[in-house]
């Protein structure tokens, strides 16, 4: 069988999924597949998918399953995902989780689901202070992970910006949507013995260390 490795990073918005996915990407040589990033890329390029996604993203609601699932399927068909991928922000409800199981079944299914836990208060602090590089997508925090020069990316000197949906009001709804639609996936993956909980309140380096230990335990890396 063509066995592939698929990690699904779960956790509230702001838990650190993107930050850890980028580190894992370098360490494991598997691409980060972030559905949020894919929607933002489509939005920037004014595709019809981007236009459709915008109204949902602005409110912090989920983009309809059909288009989201198709977008992931297309992404996983690309060459760089031939050995698997690190999923960040997908699946986000049971329908997507079931579709993902089907999609990955020929390759041995989902390998592991790290759940990064964090309180709502801390998530709010993290998201409202988040800044993203316009050119390379690197993620910073004005207080917890600042760039060496304010407003400028360390990697490529790109301009840092604040996402439209990182306002306090939209974050409140994104947290609500997470508890209502995404948190049932915790039980779903627990039942499949794929769930591994990590304390997201630790430093970026400590969370990364725990993730590495976890992969070593599971003999994945
Ligand atoms: P998610 O992808 O889960 O929404 P991000 O990885 O974008 O979360 O992280 C949200 C914000 O919190 C970013 O500004 C990031 O720099 C910061 N951050 C991520 N992990 C940590 C951590 N362990 N400690 C402090 N800040 C963090
Ligand atoms: P994120 O970058 O993960 O914080 O996602 C930003 C926004 O993109 C979300 O608030 C949703 O509107 C949309 N989105 C991202 N991933 C998904 C998904 N798997 N299903 C539906 N909508 C999504
Ligand atoms: Zn950059």
Tab-separated table of C-alpha atoms and ligand atoms in Angstrom:
chain	number	residue	atom	x	y	z
A	1	UNK	CA	0.000	0.000	0.000
A	2	UNK	CA	1.059	3.568	-0.702
A	3	UNK	CA	1.253	4.614	2.981
A	4	UNK	CA	1.221	8.357	3.583
A	5	UNK	CA	1.476	10.438	6.744
A	6	UNK	CA	-1.371	12.796	7.610
A	7	UNK	CA	-1.320	14.887	10.767
A	8	UNK	CA	-4.436	16.790	11.738
A	9	UNK	CA	-3.701	19.697	14.073
A	10	UNK	CA	-6.718	20.475	16.259
A	11	UNK	CA	-7.233	23.381	18.649
A	12	UNK	CA	-9.053	26.680	19.123
A	13	UNK	CA	-8.197	29.548	16.774
A	14	UNK	CA	-4.929	30.970	18.117
A	15	UNK	CA	-3.787	27.722	19.780
A	16	UNK	CA	-0.628	27.722	17.654
A	17	UNK	CA	-1.551	25.267	14.890
A	18	UNK	CA	-0.048	27.325	12.069
A	19	UNK	CA	3.115	28.114	14.048
A	20	UNK	CA	3.706	24.436	14.842
A	21	UNK	CA	2.678	23.256	11.362
A	22	UNK	CA	5.378	25.446	9.819
A	23	UNK	CA	8.008	23.916	12.116
A	24	UNK	CA	6.814	20.383	11.400
A	25	UNK	CA	6.862	21.160	7.697
A	26	UNK	CA	10.596	21.910	7.869
A	27	UNK	CA	11.330	18.994	10.155
A	28	UNK	CA	9.353	16.311	8.342
A	29	UNK	CA	9.459	17.564	4.776
A	30	UNK	CA	5.664	17.322	4.550
A	31	UNK	CA	3.708	20.368	3.347
A	32	UNK	CA	1.487	22.378	5.667
A	33	UNK	CA	-2.007	22.427	4.213
A	34	UNK	CA	-3.880	25.294	5.848
A	35	UNK	CA	-7.397	25.768	4.524
A	36	UNK	CA	-7.434	29.312	5.941
A	37	UNK	CA	-4.252	30.124	3.973
A	38	UNK	CA	-5.721	28.551	0.830
A	39	UNK	CA	-8.866	30.680	1.141
A	40	UNK	CA	-6.775	33.808	1.742
A	41	UNK	CA	-4.659	32.998	-1.316
A	42	UNK	CA	-7.828	32.702	-3.397
A	43	UNK	CA	-9.137	35.939	-1.958
A	44	UNK	CA	-5.915	37.778	-2.795
A	45	UNK	CA	-6.111	36.496	-6.365
A	46	UNK	CA	-9.825	37.353	-6.645
A	47	UNK	CA	-10.864	33.849	-7.721
A	48	UNK	CA	-14.527	32.881	-7.521
A	49	UNK	CA	-13.666	30.580	-4.614
A	50	UNK	CA	-12.036	33.519	-2.814
A	51	UNK	CA	-15.094	35.689	-3.361
A	52	UNK	CA	-17.386	32.980	-2.055
A	53	UNK	CA	-15.201	32.354	0.997
A	54	UNK	CA	-14.902	36.046	1.928
A	55	UNK	CA	-18.430	36.527	3.268
A	56	UNK	CA	-18.030	33.536	5.588
A	57	UNK	CA	-14.522	34.441	6.720
A	58	UNK	CA	-15.498	38.029	7.515
A	59	UNK	CA	-18.119	36.728	9.940
A	60	UNK	CA	-15.966	33.908	11.315
A	61	UNK	CA	-18.346	31.271	9.943
A	62	UNK	CA	-17.281	28.089	8.181
A	63	UNK	CA	-17.090	28.115	4.387
A	64	UNK	CA	-19.508	25.452	2.991
A	65	UNK	CA	-18.202	21.882	3.206
A	66	UNK	CA	-18.524	21.032	-0.460
A	67	UNK	CA	-16.076	23.691	-1.677
A	68	UNK	CA	-13.749	23.259	1.308
A	69	UNK	CA	-13.482	19.492	0.869
A	70	UNK	CA	-12.917	19.830	-2.877
A	71	UNK	CA	-10.200	22.413	-2.293
A	72	UNK	CA	-8.359	20.055	0.098
A	73	UNK	CA	-8.711	17.135	-2.272
A	74	UNK	CA	-7.184	19.202	-5.094
A	75	UNK	CA	-4.366	20.378	-2.819
A	76	UNK	CA	-3.498	16.847	-1.682
A	77	UNK	CA	-3.274	15.769	-5.322
A	78	UNK	CA	-0.279	18.045	-5.866
A	79	UNK	CA	3.236	16.616	-6.139
A	80	UNK	CA	4.580	17.936	-2.847
A	81	UNK	CA	1.902	15.989	-0.944
A	82	UNK	CA	2.965	12.636	-2.396
A	83	UNK	CA	4.142	11.444	1.066
A	84	UNK	CA	1.367	13.120	3.056
A	85	UNK	CA	0.635	16.477	4.666
A	86	UNK	CA	0.147	18.438	7.880
A	87	UNK	CA	-3.457	19.611	8.010
A	88	UNK	CA	-3.995	22.925	9.773
A	89	UNK	CA	-7.579	24.142	10.118
A	90	UNK	CA	-9.121	21.123	8.401
A	91	UNK	CA	-11.247	19.141	9.114
A	92	UNK	CA	-13.405	21.573	11.115
A	93	UNK	CA	-16.642	19.596	11.481
A	94	UNK	CA	-17.803	15.980	11.378
A	95	UNK	CA	-18.792	16.111	7.714
A	96	UNK	CA	-15.279	17.231	6.762
A	97	UNK	CA	-13.704	14.628	9.070
A	98	UNK	CA	-15.659	11.839	7.411
A	99	UNK	CA	-14.782	13.130	3.955
A	100	UNK	CA	-11.128	13.296	4.998
A	101	UNK	CA	-11.228	9.688	6.233
A	102	UNK	CA	-12.523	8.633	2.838
A	103	UNK	CA	-9.914	10.712	1.030
A	104	UNK	CA	-7.026	9.262	3.038
A	105	UNK	CA	-8.292	5.672	3.355
A	106	UNK	CA	-6.299	4.430	0.334
A	107	UNK	CA	-3.139	5.716	2.048
A	108	UNK	CA	-3.702	4.269	5.514
A	109	UNK	CA	-5.904	7.086	6.878
A	110	UNK	CA	-5.058	9.785	9.424
A	111	UNK	CA	-1.786	9.096	11.286
A	112	UNK	CA	-2.107	11.278	14.383
A	113	UNK	CA	-4.238	14.154	15.724
A	114	UNK	CA	-2.340	16.470	18.081
A	115	UNK	CA	-4.834	18.574	20.045
A	116	UNK	CA	-3.261	21.857	21.180
A	117	UNK	CA	-5.228	23.084	24.197
A	118	UNK	CA	-5.548	26.752	25.202
A	119	UNK	CA	-7.965	28.885	27.221
A	120	UNK	CA	-10.271	31.323	25.413
A	121	UNK	CA	-8.651	34.296	27.177
A	122	UNK	CA	-5.185	33.300	26.001
A	123	UNK	CA	-6.501	32.545	22.496
A	124	UNK	CA	-7.969	36.058	22.342
A	125	UNK	CA	-4.632	37.617	23.391
A	126	UNK	CA	-2.784	35.559	20.830
A	127	UNK	CA	-5.090	36.297	17.921
A	128	UNK	CA	-5.507	40.008	18.503
A	129	UNK	CA	-1.692	40.371	18.653
A	130	UNK	CA	-1.036	38.189	15.607
A	131	UNK	CA	0.704	39.678	12.588
A	132	UNK	CA	1.271	37.866	9.291
A	133	UNK	CA	3.801	38.489	6.512
A	134	UNK	CA	2.121	39.568	3.300
A	135	UNK	CA	4.712	37.851	1.105
A	136	UNK	CA	5.732	34.591	2.850
A	137	UNK	CA	2.906	34.045	5.367
A	138	UNK	CA	5.230	33.807	8.401
A	139	UNK	CA	3.314	34.352	11.643
A	140	UNK	CA	4.422	36.692	14.457
A	141	UNK	CA	2.975	38.058	17.665
A	142	UNK	CA	3.566	41.658	18.724
A	143	UNK	CA	4.403	40.529	22.268
A	144	UNK	CA	5.075	36.760	22.319
A	145	UNK	CA	6.978	36.351	19.054
A	146	UNK	CA	7.908	39.788	17.728
A	147	UNK	CA	9.937	40.354	14.567
A	148	UNK	CA	13.323	42.012	15.094
A	149	UNK	CA	12.102	45.151	13.292
A	150	UNK	CA	8.532	46.231	13.961
A	151	UNK	CA	6.160	45.555	11.068
A	152	UNK	CA	8.806	43.801	8.947
A	153	UNK	CA	9.271	40.066	8.351
A	154	UNK	CA	12.613	38.594	9.531
A	155	UNK	CA	12.670	36.089	6.701
A	156	UNK	CA	12.106	38.232	3.630
A	157	UNK	CA	11.530	41.813	4.835
A	158	UNK	CA	7.868	41.523	3.766
A	159	UNK	CA	5.245	43.814	5.281
A	160	UNK	CA	3.406	42.459	8.334
A	161	UNK	CA	-0.359	42.935	8.484
A	162	UNK	CA	-3.260	42.101	10.772
A	163	UNK	CA	-5.906	39.772	9.343
A	164	UNK	CA	-9.370	41.354	8.953
A	165	UNK	CA	-10.929	38.493	10.911
A	166	UNK	CA	-8.518	38.867	13.849
A	167	UNK	CA	-10.700	41.545	15.462
A	168	UNK	CA	-12.074	40.841	18.936
A	169	UNK	CA	-15.665	40.604	17.707
A	170	UNK	CA	-14.918	38.080	14.946
A	171	UNK	CA	-12.669	36.021	17.227
A	172	UNK	CA	-15.572	35.672	19.664
A	173	UNK	CA	-17.672	34.094	16.926
A	174	UNK	CA	-14.795	31.924	15.698
A	175	UNK	CA	-14.435	30.523	19.227
A	176	UNK	CA	-18.179	29.875	19.353
A	177	UNK	CA	-18.051	28.101	15.970
A	178	UNK	CA	-15.095	26.044	17.207
A	179	UNK	CA	-16.957	24.769	20.284
A	180	UNK	CA	-20.143	24.083	18.377
A	181	UNK	CA	-18.807	22.519	15.168
A	182	UNK	CA	-15.136	21.580	15.581
A	183	UNK	CA	-14.860	20.340	19.173
A	184	UNK	CA	-16.933	17.172	18.431
A	185	UNK	CA	-13.880	16.038	16.457
A	186	UNK	CA	-12.043	15.559	19.758
A	187	UNK	CA	-14.351	12.641	20.605
A	188	UNK	CA	-14.328	11.442	17.022
A	189	UNK	CA	-10.530	11.058	16.903
A	190	UNK	CA	-10.270	9.921	20.532
A	191	UNK	CA	-12.506	6.970	19.647
A	192	UNK	CA	-10.146	6.146	16.794
A	193	UNK	CA	-7.176	6.279	19.228
A	194	UNK	CA	-5.536	9.030	17.204
A	195	UNK	CA	-5.795	11.919	19.664
A	196	UNK	CA	-2.773	13.257	21.585
A	197	UNK	CA	-3.217	16.283	23.838
A	198	UNK	CA	-0.574	19.012	24.177
A	199	UNK	CA	-0.531	22.028	26.488
A	200	UNK	CA	-0.643	24.982	24.091
A	201	UNK	CA	-0.063	27.417	26.966
A	202	UNK	CA	3.658	26.573	26.929
A	203	UNK	CA	6.195	28.520	24.878
A	204	UNK	CA	6.460	27.954	21.124
A	205	UNK	CA	9.713	26.005	21.656
A	206	UNK	CA	8.237	23.880	24.452
A	207	UNK	CA	5.176	22.946	22.391
A	208	UNK	CA	7.469	22.054	19.506
A	209	UNK	CA	9.568	19.899	21.866
A	210	UNK	CA	6.463	18.035	23.061
A	211	UNK	CA	5.343	17.494	19.478
A	212	UNK	CA	8.715	16.035	18.562
A	213	UNK	CA	8.625	13.691	21.567
A	214	UNK	CA	5.169	12.614	20.523
A	215	UNK	CA	6.271	11.804	16.991
A	216	UNK	CA	9.222	9.853	18.356
A	217	UNK	CA	6.909	7.872	20.678
A	218	UNK	CA	4.654	7.023	17.751
A	219	UNK	CA	7.725	6.243	15.642
A	220	UNK	CA	6.610	8.721	13.011
A	221	UNK	CA	9.780	10.816	12.929
B	1	LIG	P1	-3.615	29.065	14.901
B	1	LIG	O1	-3.011	28.622	13.602
B	1	LIG	O2	-3.940	27.919	15.823
B	1	LIG	O3	-4.773	30.008	14.727
B	1	LIG	P2	-1.128	30.619	15.188
B	1	LIG	O4	-0.046	29.612	14.992
B	1	LIG	O5	-1.383	31.554	14.071
B	1	LIG	O6	-2.491	29.903	15.685
B	1	LIG	O7	-0.767	31.427	16.527
B	1	LIG	C1	-1.603	32.502	16.986
B	1	LIG	C2	-0.726	33.630	17.552
B	1	LIG	O8	-0.098	33.196	18.749
B	1	LIG	C3	0.404	34.072	16.618
B	1	LIG	O9	0.556	35.457	16.749
B	1	LIG	C4	1.639	33.311	17.144
B	1	LIG	O10	2.841	34.029	16.915
B	1	LIG	C5	1.332	33.206	18.631
B	1	LIG	N1	1.774	31.931	19.240
B	1	LIG	C6	1.728	30.687	18.691
B	1	LIG	N2	2.164	29.751	19.567
B	1	LIG	C7	2.490	30.428	20.715
B	1	LIG	C8	2.983	30.042	22.001
B	1	LIG	N3	3.231	28.750	22.291
B	1	LIG	N4	3.186	31.003	22.921
B	1	LIG	C9	2.919	32.299	22.638
B	1	LIG	N5	2.447	32.745	21.457
B	1	LIG	C10	2.233	31.831	20.502
B	2	LIG	P1	-7.996	30.034	9.904
B	2	LIG	O1	-6.923	30.608	9.014
B	2	LIG	O2	-7.823	28.563	10.137
B	2	LIG	O3	-8.160	30.810	11.184
B	2	LIG	O4	-9.356	30.177	9.084
B	2	LIG	C1	-9.869	31.444	8.722
B	2	LIG	C2	-11.286	31.293	8.184
B	2	LIG	O5	-11.286	30.512	6.964
B	2	LIG	C3	-12.280	30.579	9.097
B	2	LIG	O6	-12.840	31.443	10.076
B	2	LIG	C4	-13.315	30.076	8.084
B	2	LIG	O7	-14.165	31.130	7.658
B	2	LIG	C5	-12.438	29.678	6.906
B	2	LIG	N1	-12.009	28.270	7.005
B	2	LIG	C6	-10.738	27.810	7.224
B	2	LIG	N2	-10.717	26.475	7.247
B	2	LIG	C7	-11.994	26.052	7.061
B	2	LIG	C8	-12.634	24.776	7.007
B	2	LIG	N3	-11.935	23.641	7.173
B	2	LIG	N4	-13.961	24.738	6.781
B	2	LIG	C9	-14.673	25.861	6.611
B	2	LIG	N5	-14.142	27.088	6.674
B	2	LIG	C10	-12.818	27.196	6.897
B	3	LIG	ZN1	7.919	37.057	5.181
